[in-house]
Amino acid sequence: MMTINNSDYRQVSTRRNKMTEEQALQYVKTADEKTLKELGKQYCVGFELTDKIPSVFESKIGGIPYFPTGAEIPYNSYGDQLRFLMQINCSDIHGIDNYPQKGMLQFWIDIDDTWGMCDKNGKGFRVIYYSDIIDNHSVPQITELTEEDEEFFPLCGEYGIEFKPVMEDTNKKSIAYNRVFCKYFNLLSDEKINYISDLKYKLHLSDKILEDGVYANACNYIHKIGGSPEFCQYDIRDSEEEQEKFDFQLLQLNSDFGRNFTKIMWGDAGICHFFINSGKLKNCNFSDINYHCDCC
């Protein structure tokens, strides 16, 4: 007669009680549905690029920015000019709490191979706010891009902007989504996972479970102000404290390209983010910004 020791019994018991792929997928889909319902929809202002060339007083990407008399071009730590990325005429933005109702908000970045993220003194980018838009303006003396500069600079041209309101699900790569999802999955399955990735690395479920159950409809990949950020890799705000400190997405600017055109390209089809604390946004204090770009 064959004898089964305690170790063998535990292995047999584990195999008998292991979830099937079908059960796991149902638990994942249900946990996802309950998580999205608990966290709710988020409002943001999305936008698309247009071929209409705007004036210096309008929201725009690239080209010549609004530049009031007496303003100065921002510089990096090495004394090189930053480059104008985008400006938003704040009167175009509606429905976002704490957002300025007037004035011009501008984004400037460096043109090195990390777009200013690695500047040793944090001067590789700048967010500048002009509280009033006045007729008395000048043309900034911006130096021309070299061929090397053009290789790194993400913009290919100058574009107008068309804004539109958007309601979207919360970001499925956020700490909040992970926490709530695991809570529901554990209740449904009697498992104990702390991270969504545990489905693969702890429970040894197939990638298809995550792809079909969580990430099939998870894309928040649009240009936008506010709302849920989308990342090629991971959220640089890697703790709940950091996400609370920089809780508002001031700008998400994606790569924008197609078969026959390229308007914006961050490395290998990446995404650019600017985050700010909502309290500082309310006070129009843009001195403390979390800026990050990532790509595939």
Short mmCIF file of C-alpha atoms in Angstrom, two decimals:
data_model
loop_
_atom_site.label_atom_id
_atom_site.label_comp_id
_atom_site.label_asym_id
_atom_site.label_seq_id
_atom_site.Cartn_x
_atom_site.Cartn_y
_atom_site.Cartn_z
CA MET A 1 0.00 0.00 0.00
CA MET A 2 1.31 3.47 -0.95
CA THR A 3 2.01 5.82 1.95
CA ILE A 4 1.42 9.57 1.63
CA ASN A 5 3.45 11.74 4.01
CA ASN A 6 2.36 15.18 5.22
CA SER A 7 4.28 17.00 2.49
CA ASP A 8 2.63 14.90 -0.22
CA TYR A 9 -0.78 15.48 1.34
CA ARG A 10 -0.32 19.26 1.30
CA GLN A 11 0.62 19.13 -2.37
CA VAL A 12 -2.39 16.98 -3.24
CA SER A 13 -4.69 19.21 -1.21
CA THR A 14 -3.34 22.33 -2.93
CA ARG A 15 -3.91 20.84 -6.37
CA ARG A 16 -7.46 19.87 -5.48
CA ASN A 17 -8.33 23.34 -4.14
CA LYS A 18 -6.59 25.38 -6.80
CA MET A 19 -8.86 27.65 -8.80
CA THR A 20 -9.45 26.84 -12.40
CA GLU A 21 -8.61 29.48 -15.00
CA GLU A 22 -12.34 29.96 -15.61
CA GLN A 23 -13.03 30.57 -11.91
CA ALA A 24 -10.08 32.94 -11.63
CA LEU A 25 -11.19 34.97 -14.64
CA GLN A 26 -14.68 35.33 -13.17
CA TYR A 27 -13.27 36.46 -9.80
CA VAL A 28 -10.97 38.95 -11.54
CA LYS A 29 -13.76 40.40 -13.70
CA THR A 30 -16.06 40.74 -10.69
CA ALA A 31 -13.33 42.34 -8.55
CA ASP A 32 -12.57 44.76 -11.38
CA GLU A 33 -16.23 45.71 -11.75
CA LYS A 34 -16.67 46.28 -8.00
CA THR A 35 -13.42 48.27 -7.79
CA LEU A 36 -14.37 50.63 -10.59
CA LYS A 37 -17.80 51.14 -9.05
CA GLU A 38 -16.31 51.94 -5.63
CA LEU A 39 -13.70 54.35 -6.96
CA GLY A 40 -16.12 55.98 -9.38
CA LYS A 41 -15.69 57.92 -12.60
CA GLN A 42 -13.32 60.84 -12.92
CA TYR A 43 -13.85 64.02 -14.88
CA CYS A 44 -11.13 65.48 -17.04
CA VAL A 45 -10.71 67.79 -19.99
CA GLY A 46 -9.35 65.91 -22.97
CA PHE A 47 -8.02 67.55 -26.08
CA GLU A 48 -7.02 66.85 -29.66
CA LEU A 49 -4.51 68.57 -31.88
CA THR A 50 -5.78 70.59 -34.84
CA ASP A 51 -3.97 71.89 -37.91
CA LYS A 52 -5.24 75.42 -37.33
CA ILE A 53 -2.28 77.64 -36.40
CA PRO A 54 -3.35 79.61 -33.31
CA SER A 55 -2.27 83.08 -32.24
CA VAL A 56 0.05 83.68 -29.29
CA PHE A 57 -3.03 84.40 -27.14
CA GLU A 58 -4.61 80.98 -27.70
CA SER A 59 -4.02 77.50 -26.36
CA LYS A 60 -1.42 75.83 -28.54
CA ILE A 61 1.35 73.26 -28.86
CA GLY A 62 4.70 74.37 -30.26
CA GLY A 63 5.41 77.52 -32.23
CA ILE A 64 5.77 80.99 -30.67
CA PRO A 65 4.33 81.31 -27.14
CA TYR A 66 2.59 84.20 -25.44
CA PHE A 67 5.42 86.30 -24.05
CA PRO A 68 4.50 89.45 -22.13
CA THR A 69 6.97 92.31 -22.15
CA GLY A 70 9.55 91.81 -19.41
CA ALA A 71 9.18 88.00 -19.34
CA GLU A 72 12.30 85.85 -19.50
CA ILE A 73 12.94 82.57 -21.26
CA PRO A 74 13.63 79.83 -18.65
CA TYR A 75 17.06 78.16 -18.63
CA ASN A 76 18.42 74.81 -17.46
CA SER A 77 21.26 74.36 -14.95
CA TYR A 78 23.86 74.79 -17.68
CA GLY A 79 22.61 78.11 -18.99
CA ASP A 80 20.84 76.67 -22.04
CA GLN A 81 17.36 77.77 -23.05
CA LEU A 82 14.45 75.49 -22.34
CA ARG A 83 12.04 74.92 -25.20
CA PHE A 84 8.40 75.89 -25.38
CA LEU A 85 6.18 72.81 -25.31
CA MET A 86 2.61 73.96 -24.80
CA GLN A 87 0.40 76.70 -23.40
CA ILE A 88 -3.17 76.65 -22.14
CA ASN A 89 -5.40 79.70 -22.11
CA CYS A 90 -7.08 78.89 -18.80
CA SER A 91 -10.40 80.37 -19.90
CA ASP A 92 -10.70 77.34 -22.22
CA ILE A 93 -10.85 74.92 -19.27
CA HIS A 94 -14.19 74.32 -17.55
CA GLY A 95 -15.45 72.03 -14.81
CA ILE A 96 -12.16 71.35 -12.99
CA ASP A 97 -12.03 72.37 -9.34
CA ASN A 98 -9.17 74.67 -8.35
CA TYR A 99 -8.07 75.27 -11.94
CA PRO A 100 -7.37 78.96 -12.80
CA GLN A 101 -10.24 80.62 -14.62
CA LYS A 102 -8.05 83.07 -16.50
CA GLY A 103 -4.46 83.63 -17.51
CA MET A 104 -1.96 81.55 -19.46
CA LEU A 105 -0.27 78.37 -18.26
CA GLN A 106 2.90 77.34 -20.09
CA PHE A 107 5.09 74.23 -20.12
CA TRP A 108 8.78 74.37 -21.05
CA ILE A 109 11.24 71.47 -21.24
CA ASP A 110 14.90 70.80 -22.02
CA ILE A 111 15.90 69.11 -25.27
CA ASP A 112 18.40 66.54 -24.04
CA ASP A 113 17.81 62.80 -24.30
CA THR A 114 15.71 62.77 -21.10
CA TRP A 115 13.78 65.98 -21.89
CA GLY A 116 15.17 67.66 -18.76
CA MET A 117 14.22 64.99 -16.24
CA CYS A 118 17.84 64.44 -15.15
CA ASP A 119 18.86 68.07 -14.69
CA LYS A 120 20.93 68.07 -11.50
CA ASN A 121 19.14 71.10 -10.02
CA GLY A 122 15.64 70.32 -11.23
CA LYS A 123 15.79 73.08 -13.85
CA GLY A 124 15.21 70.85 -16.86
CA PHE A 125 11.58 71.94 -17.09
CA ARG A 126 9.37 74.79 -15.99
CA VAL A 127 5.68 75.50 -15.54
CA ILE A 128 5.00 79.23 -15.86
CA TYR A 129 1.73 80.98 -15.11
CA TYR A 130 0.75 84.47 -16.25
CA SER A 131 -2.33 85.56 -14.31
CA ASP A 132 -3.36 88.06 -16.97
CA ILE A 133 -3.16 88.01 -20.74
CA ILE A 134 -2.39 91.48 -22.04
CA ASP A 135 -1.91 92.91 -25.52
CA ASN A 136 1.52 94.27 -24.67
CA HIS A 137 3.70 91.31 -25.61
CA SER A 138 6.96 90.61 -27.41
CA VAL A 139 8.54 87.82 -29.46
CA PRO A 140 10.96 85.75 -27.35
CA GLN A 141 14.49 85.44 -28.73
CA ILE A 142 14.55 81.66 -28.87
CA THR A 143 17.67 80.13 -30.41
CA GLU A 144 17.14 77.85 -33.39
CA LEU A 145 17.20 74.10 -32.93
CA THR A 146 20.24 72.25 -34.18
CA GLU A 147 19.85 68.95 -36.05
CA GLU A 148 20.73 67.13 -32.83
CA ASP A 149 18.14 69.17 -30.91
CA GLU A 150 15.47 68.29 -33.45
CA GLU A 151 16.25 64.61 -32.96
CA PHE A 152 15.40 64.79 -29.25
CA PHE A 153 12.64 67.42 -29.24
CA PRO A 154 9.26 65.62 -29.15
CA LEU A 155 7.27 68.11 -31.24
CA CYS A 156 7.05 68.03 -35.00
CA GLY A 157 5.26 71.25 -35.87
CA GLU A 158 2.80 73.72 -34.34
CA TYR A 159 -0.81 72.86 -33.54
CA GLY A 160 -4.02 74.27 -32.22
CA ILE A 161 -6.02 72.52 -29.50
CA GLU A 162 -9.65 71.42 -29.34
CA PHE A 163 -10.84 70.69 -25.79
CA LYS A 164 -13.67 68.33 -24.80
CA PRO A 165 -15.04 67.06 -21.46
CA VAL A 166 -14.43 63.39 -20.65
CA MET A 167 -15.66 61.00 -17.93
CA GLU A 168 -13.32 58.05 -17.42
CA ASP A 169 -12.58 55.14 -15.10
CA THR A 170 -9.84 55.39 -12.51
CA ASN A 171 -6.31 54.39 -13.50
CA LYS A 172 -5.88 50.63 -13.12
CA LYS A 173 -2.18 51.03 -12.42
CA SER A 174 -2.78 53.26 -9.40
CA ILE A 175 -2.17 52.27 -5.80
CA ALA A 176 -5.83 52.93 -4.98
CA TYR A 177 -7.07 50.55 -7.69
CA ASN A 178 -4.60 47.86 -6.59
CA ARG A 179 -5.69 48.08 -2.97
CA VAL A 180 -9.43 47.92 -3.66
CA PHE A 181 -9.09 45.23 -6.33
CA CYS A 182 -7.12 42.95 -3.98
CA LYS A 183 -9.73 43.47 -1.27
CA TYR A 184 -12.54 42.22 -3.51
CA PHE A 185 -10.53 39.44 -5.13
CA ASN A 186 -9.53 38.07 -1.72
CA LEU A 187 -13.16 38.10 -0.54
CA LEU A 188 -14.34 36.28 -3.65
CA SER A 189 -11.58 33.70 -3.89
CA ASP A 190 -10.44 33.19 -0.25
CA GLU A 191 -6.92 33.94 -1.43
CA LYS A 192 -4.55 36.51 0.03
CA ILE A 193 -2.92 38.73 -2.55
CA ASN A 194 -1.45 42.18 -1.93
CA TYR A 195 -0.67 43.14 -5.51
CA ILE A 196 -2.41 42.48 -8.80
CA SER A 197 0.84 40.98 -10.04
CA ASP A 198 0.40 38.24 -7.39
CA LEU A 199 -2.17 36.71 -9.72
CA LYS A 200 0.71 35.74 -11.96
CA TYR A 201 3.66 35.34 -9.61
CA LYS A 202 1.95 33.93 -6.51
CA LEU A 203 -1.11 32.14 -7.87
CA HIS A 204 0.60 31.25 -11.15
CA LEU A 205 -2.35 32.28 -13.29
CA SER A 206 -1.82 32.94 -16.99
CA ASP A 207 -1.22 36.39 -18.47
CA LYS A 208 -4.56 36.03 -20.23
CA ILE A 209 -6.37 36.39 -16.88
CA LEU A 210 -4.91 39.86 -16.41
CA GLU A 211 -5.28 40.84 -20.04
CA ASP A 212 -8.93 39.80 -20.32
CA GLY A 213 -10.06 40.49 -16.75
CA VAL A 214 -8.34 43.77 -15.90
CA TYR A 215 -6.55 45.49 -18.74
CA ALA A 216 -8.80 44.78 -21.73
CA ASN A 217 -10.55 48.15 -21.35
CA ALA A 218 -8.01 49.97 -19.22
CA CYS A 219 -6.64 52.59 -21.57
CA ASN A 220 -6.74 56.27 -20.53
CA TYR A 221 -4.41 57.13 -23.38
CA ILE A 222 -5.57 60.60 -24.45
CA HIS A 223 -4.13 64.09 -24.17
CA LYS A 224 -5.79 65.59 -21.10
CA ILE A 225 -5.89 67.81 -18.06
CA GLY A 226 -6.94 66.12 -14.83
CA GLY A 227 -8.38 62.62 -14.74
CA SER A 228 -6.55 59.31 -14.51
CA PRO A 229 -2.96 59.14 -15.78
CA GLU A 230 -1.84 56.44 -18.17
CA PHE A 231 1.72 55.08 -18.10
CA CYS A 232 3.83 53.05 -20.48
CA GLN A 233 5.57 51.45 -17.50
CA TYR A 234 4.62 52.56 -13.97
CA ASP A 235 3.51 55.56 -11.94
CA ILE A 236 6.60 57.52 -10.88
CA ARG A 237 4.61 58.57 -7.78
CA ASP A 238 5.44 55.24 -6.19
CA SER A 239 3.72 55.62 -2.81
CA GLU A 240 0.33 56.72 -1.53
CA GLU A 241 2.03 59.68 0.15
CA GLU A 242 3.56 60.76 -3.16
CA GLN A 243 0.26 60.34 -4.99
CA GLU A 244 -1.48 62.45 -2.34
CA LYS A 245 1.23 65.11 -2.54
CA PHE A 246 0.94 65.32 -6.33
CA ASP A 247 -2.72 64.42 -6.59
CA PHE A 248 -3.71 66.41 -9.68
CA GLN A 249 -2.60 65.70 -13.23
CA LEU A 250 -1.78 69.12 -14.63
CA LEU A 251 -1.05 67.71 -18.07
CA GLN A 252 -0.82 64.39 -19.86
CA LEU A 253 0.66 64.76 -23.33
CA ASN A 254 0.98 61.55 -25.32
CA SER A 255 2.87 60.59 -28.42
CA ASP A 256 0.62 61.49 -31.33
CA PHE A 257 1.35 59.70 -34.58
CA GLY A 258 -0.10 57.56 -37.33
CA ARG A 259 0.86 55.72 -40.47
CA ASN A 260 1.59 58.90 -42.44
CA PHE A 261 2.26 61.54 -39.77
CA THR A 262 4.09 62.25 -36.51
CA LYS A 263 3.04 65.24 -34.43
CA ILE A 264 4.49 64.27 -31.03
CA MET A 265 6.92 61.49 -30.19
CA TRP A 266 8.34 60.84 -26.72
CA GLY A 267 11.12 58.33 -27.35
CA ASP A 268 9.51 55.05 -28.33
CA ALA A 269 5.84 56.14 -28.28
CA GLY A 270 5.94 57.41 -24.70
CA ILE A 271 3.88 59.74 -22.50
CA CYS A 272 4.67 62.97 -20.65
CA HIS A 273 3.12 63.96 -17.29
CA PHE A 274 3.09 67.02 -15.07
CA PHE A 275 1.58 66.54 -11.57
CA ILE A 276 0.80 69.14 -8.90
CA ASN A 277 -0.84 69.29 -5.48
CA SER A 278 -4.46 70.42 -5.84
CA GLY A 279 -4.06 72.89 -2.97
CA LYS A 280 -1.13 74.56 -4.71
CA LEU A 281 -3.09 74.55 -7.95
CA LYS A 282 -5.87 76.44 -6.18
CA ASN A 283 -3.33 79.06 -5.08
CA CYS A 284 -1.76 79.20 -8.57
CA ASN A 285 1.55 78.09 -7.08
CA PHE A 286 3.39 76.14 -9.80
CA SER A 287 6.79 75.99 -8.10
CA ASP A 288 6.51 72.34 -6.96
CA ILE A 289 5.82 70.05 -9.91
CA ASN A 290 6.36 66.33 -10.43
CA TYR A 291 7.42 65.98 -14.08
CA HIS A 292 8.08 62.67 -15.77
CA CYS A 293 8.18 61.06 -19.19
CA ASP A 294 8.30 57.35 -19.89
CA CYS A 295 8.25 55.21 -22.99
CA CYS A 296 7.98 51.56 -23.99
#
